[in-house]
PDB file of C-alpha atoms in Angstrom:
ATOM      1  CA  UNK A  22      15.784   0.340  21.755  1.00 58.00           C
ATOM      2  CA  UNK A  23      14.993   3.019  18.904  1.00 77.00           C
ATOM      3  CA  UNK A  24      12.576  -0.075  17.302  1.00 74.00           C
ATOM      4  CA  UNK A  25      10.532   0.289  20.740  1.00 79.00           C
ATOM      5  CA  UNK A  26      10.152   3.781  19.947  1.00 83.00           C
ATOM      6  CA  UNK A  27       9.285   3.718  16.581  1.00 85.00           C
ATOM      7  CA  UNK A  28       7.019   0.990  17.561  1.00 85.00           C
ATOM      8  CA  UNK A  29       4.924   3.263  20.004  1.00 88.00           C
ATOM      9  CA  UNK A  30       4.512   5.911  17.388  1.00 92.00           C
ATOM     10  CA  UNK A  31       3.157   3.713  14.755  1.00 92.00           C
ATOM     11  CA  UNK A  32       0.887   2.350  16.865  1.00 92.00           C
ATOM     12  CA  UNK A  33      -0.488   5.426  17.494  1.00 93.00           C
ATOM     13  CA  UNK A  34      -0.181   6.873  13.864  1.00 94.00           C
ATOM     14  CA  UNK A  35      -2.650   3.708  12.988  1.00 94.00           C
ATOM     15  CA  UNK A  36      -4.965   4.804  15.994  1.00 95.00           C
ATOM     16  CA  UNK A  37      -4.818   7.957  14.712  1.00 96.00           C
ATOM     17  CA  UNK A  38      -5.603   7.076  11.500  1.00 95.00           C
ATOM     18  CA  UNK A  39      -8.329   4.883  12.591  1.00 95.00           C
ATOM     19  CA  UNK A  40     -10.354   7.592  14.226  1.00 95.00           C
ATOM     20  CA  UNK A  41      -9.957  10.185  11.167  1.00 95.00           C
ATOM     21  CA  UNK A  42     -11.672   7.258   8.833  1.00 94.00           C
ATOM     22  CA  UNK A  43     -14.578   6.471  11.403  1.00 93.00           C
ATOM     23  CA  UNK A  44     -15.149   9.941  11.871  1.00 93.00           C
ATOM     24  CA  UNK A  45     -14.988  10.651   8.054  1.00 90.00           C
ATOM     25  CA  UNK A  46     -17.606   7.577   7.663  1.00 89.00           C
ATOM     26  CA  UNK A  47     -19.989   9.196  10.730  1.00 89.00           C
ATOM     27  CA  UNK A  48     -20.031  12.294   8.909  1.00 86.00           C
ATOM     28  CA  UNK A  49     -20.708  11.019   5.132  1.00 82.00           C
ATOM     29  CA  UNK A  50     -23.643   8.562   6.785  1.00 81.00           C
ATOM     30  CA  UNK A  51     -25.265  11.483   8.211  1.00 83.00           C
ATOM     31  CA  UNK A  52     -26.065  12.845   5.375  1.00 77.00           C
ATOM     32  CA  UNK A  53     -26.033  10.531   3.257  1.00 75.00           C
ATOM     33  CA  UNK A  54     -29.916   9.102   2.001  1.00 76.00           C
ATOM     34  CA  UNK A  55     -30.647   5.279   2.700  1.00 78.00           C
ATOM     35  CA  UNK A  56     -28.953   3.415  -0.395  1.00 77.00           C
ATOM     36  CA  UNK A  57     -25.424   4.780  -0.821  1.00 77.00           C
ATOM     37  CA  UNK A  58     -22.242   3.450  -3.123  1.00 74.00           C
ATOM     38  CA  UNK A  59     -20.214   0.808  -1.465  1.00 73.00           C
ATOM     39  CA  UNK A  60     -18.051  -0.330  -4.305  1.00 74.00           C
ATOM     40  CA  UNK A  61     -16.366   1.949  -7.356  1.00 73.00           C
ATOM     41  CA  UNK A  62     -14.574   0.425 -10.420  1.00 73.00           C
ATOM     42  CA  UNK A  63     -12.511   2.605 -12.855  1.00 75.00           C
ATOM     43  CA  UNK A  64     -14.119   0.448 -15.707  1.00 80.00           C
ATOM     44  CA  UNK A  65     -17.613  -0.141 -14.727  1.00 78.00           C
ATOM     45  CA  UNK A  66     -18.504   2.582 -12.106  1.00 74.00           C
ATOM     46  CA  UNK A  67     -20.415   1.667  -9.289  1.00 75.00           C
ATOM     47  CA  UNK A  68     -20.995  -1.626  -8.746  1.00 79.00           C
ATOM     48  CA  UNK A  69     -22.489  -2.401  -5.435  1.00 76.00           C
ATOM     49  CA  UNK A  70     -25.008  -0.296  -4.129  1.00 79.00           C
ATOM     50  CA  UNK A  71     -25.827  -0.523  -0.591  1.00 78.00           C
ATOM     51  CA  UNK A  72     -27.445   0.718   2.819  1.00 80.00           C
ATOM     52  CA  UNK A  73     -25.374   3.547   4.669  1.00 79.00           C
ATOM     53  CA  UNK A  74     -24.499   1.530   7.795  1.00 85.00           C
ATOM     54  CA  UNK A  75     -22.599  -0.780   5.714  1.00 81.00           C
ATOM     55  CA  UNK A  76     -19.998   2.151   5.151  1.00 83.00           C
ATOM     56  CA  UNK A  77     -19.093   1.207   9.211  1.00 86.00           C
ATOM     57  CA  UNK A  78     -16.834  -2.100   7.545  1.00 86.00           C
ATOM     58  CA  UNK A  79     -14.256  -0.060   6.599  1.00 88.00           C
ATOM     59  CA  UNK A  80     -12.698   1.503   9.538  1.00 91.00           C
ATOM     60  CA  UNK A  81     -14.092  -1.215  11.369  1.00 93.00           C
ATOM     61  CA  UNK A  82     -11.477  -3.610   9.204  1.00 93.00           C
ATOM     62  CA  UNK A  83      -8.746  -1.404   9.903  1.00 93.00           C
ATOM     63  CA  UNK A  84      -9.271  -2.034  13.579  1.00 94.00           C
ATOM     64  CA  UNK A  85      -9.907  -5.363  12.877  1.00 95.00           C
ATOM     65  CA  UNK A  86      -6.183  -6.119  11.314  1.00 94.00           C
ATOM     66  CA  UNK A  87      -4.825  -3.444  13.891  1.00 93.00           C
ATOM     67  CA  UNK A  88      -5.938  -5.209  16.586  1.00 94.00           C
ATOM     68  CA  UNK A  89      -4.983  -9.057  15.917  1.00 94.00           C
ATOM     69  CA  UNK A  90      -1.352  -7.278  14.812  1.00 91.00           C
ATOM     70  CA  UNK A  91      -1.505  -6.179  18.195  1.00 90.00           C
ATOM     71  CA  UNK A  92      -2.660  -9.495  19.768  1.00 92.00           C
ATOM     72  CA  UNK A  93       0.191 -11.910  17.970  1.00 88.00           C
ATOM     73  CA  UNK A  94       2.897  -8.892  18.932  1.00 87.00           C
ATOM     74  CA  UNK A  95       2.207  -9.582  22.711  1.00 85.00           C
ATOM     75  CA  UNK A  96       1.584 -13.225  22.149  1.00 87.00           C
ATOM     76  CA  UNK A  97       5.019 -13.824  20.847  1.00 81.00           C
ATOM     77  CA  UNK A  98       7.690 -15.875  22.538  1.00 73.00           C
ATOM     78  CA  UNK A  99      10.722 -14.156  21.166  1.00 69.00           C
ATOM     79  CA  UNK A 100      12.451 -11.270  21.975  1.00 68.00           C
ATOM     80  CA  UNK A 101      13.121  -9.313  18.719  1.00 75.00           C
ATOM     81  CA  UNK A 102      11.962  -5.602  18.064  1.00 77.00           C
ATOM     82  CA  UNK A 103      11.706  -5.611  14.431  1.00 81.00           C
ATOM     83  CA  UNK A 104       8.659  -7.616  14.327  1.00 85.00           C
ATOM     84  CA  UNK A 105       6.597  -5.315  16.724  1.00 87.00           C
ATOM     85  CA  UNK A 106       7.365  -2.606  14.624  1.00 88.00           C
ATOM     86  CA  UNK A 107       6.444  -4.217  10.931  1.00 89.00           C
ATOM     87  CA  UNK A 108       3.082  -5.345  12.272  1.00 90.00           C
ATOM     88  CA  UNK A 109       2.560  -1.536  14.046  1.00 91.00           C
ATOM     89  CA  UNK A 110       3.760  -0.314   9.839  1.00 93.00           C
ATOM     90  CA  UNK A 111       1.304  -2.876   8.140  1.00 94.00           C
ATOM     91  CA  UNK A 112      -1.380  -1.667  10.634  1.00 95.00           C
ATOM     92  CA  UNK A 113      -0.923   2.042  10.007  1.00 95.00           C
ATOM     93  CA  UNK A 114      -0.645   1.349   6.090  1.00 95.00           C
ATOM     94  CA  UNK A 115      -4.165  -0.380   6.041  1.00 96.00           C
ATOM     95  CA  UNK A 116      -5.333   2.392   7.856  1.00 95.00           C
ATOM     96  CA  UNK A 117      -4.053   4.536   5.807  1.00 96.00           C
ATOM     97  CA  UNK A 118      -5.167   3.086   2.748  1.00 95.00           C
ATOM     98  CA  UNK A 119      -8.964   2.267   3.934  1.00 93.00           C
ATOM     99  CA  UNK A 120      -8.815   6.336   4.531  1.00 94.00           C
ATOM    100  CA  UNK A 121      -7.904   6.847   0.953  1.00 92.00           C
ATOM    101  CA  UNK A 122     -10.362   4.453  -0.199  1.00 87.00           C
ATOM    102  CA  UNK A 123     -13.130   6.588   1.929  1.00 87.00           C
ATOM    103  CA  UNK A 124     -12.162   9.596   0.525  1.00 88.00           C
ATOM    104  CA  UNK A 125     -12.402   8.474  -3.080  1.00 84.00           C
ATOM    105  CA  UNK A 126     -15.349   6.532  -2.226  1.00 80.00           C
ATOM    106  CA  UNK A 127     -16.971  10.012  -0.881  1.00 78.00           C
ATOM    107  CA  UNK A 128     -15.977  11.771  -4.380  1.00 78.00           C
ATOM    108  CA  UNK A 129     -18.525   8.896  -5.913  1.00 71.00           C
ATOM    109  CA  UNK A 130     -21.845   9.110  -3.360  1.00 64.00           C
TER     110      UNK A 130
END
């Protein structure tokens, strides 16, 4: 029972999470010009320079892996609680690492 509610809160911590990075990306494309830095390495710099709308792939990948997490939890046959909960965790943690990789990539544009 305490997995179920865990489960519901870290479902919505990777909403959550979600919406902060899409709104962060809104904001940096609107004022951002046409041609904007998609890709940063520590060695080279910025390597892959491209149009602002392409920024959208980020959060949109977080939703991406959120949602088929979501799909395979209610598609399983099973009854175990631990496994709801680990894909709701791995959901939130890509969320919340796509928002730290917007953050830093905002530091570079």
């Amino acid at each position: 029972m305490q997995y179920k509610i865990l489960t519901k809160r870290t479902w919505g911590i990777a909403i959550v999470l979600f919406i902060i990075t899409l709104i962060a990306v809104y904001f940096k494309m609107r004022g951002a010009p046409d041609s904007v830095a998609l890709r940063y390495n520590v060695i080279i710099g910025v390597n892959e320079i491209g149009n602002k709308y392409e920024l959208l792939k980020i959060p949109l990948t977080g939703l991406l892996i959120g949602g088929v997490n979501y799909a395979l939890t209610r598609l399983q046959k099973f009854d175990q609680s631990l496994l709801p909960f680990l894909a709701a965790l791995v959901a939130a943690l890509v969320n919340a690492f796509l928002l730290i990789a917007v953050l830093f990539l905002f530091r570079v544009n």
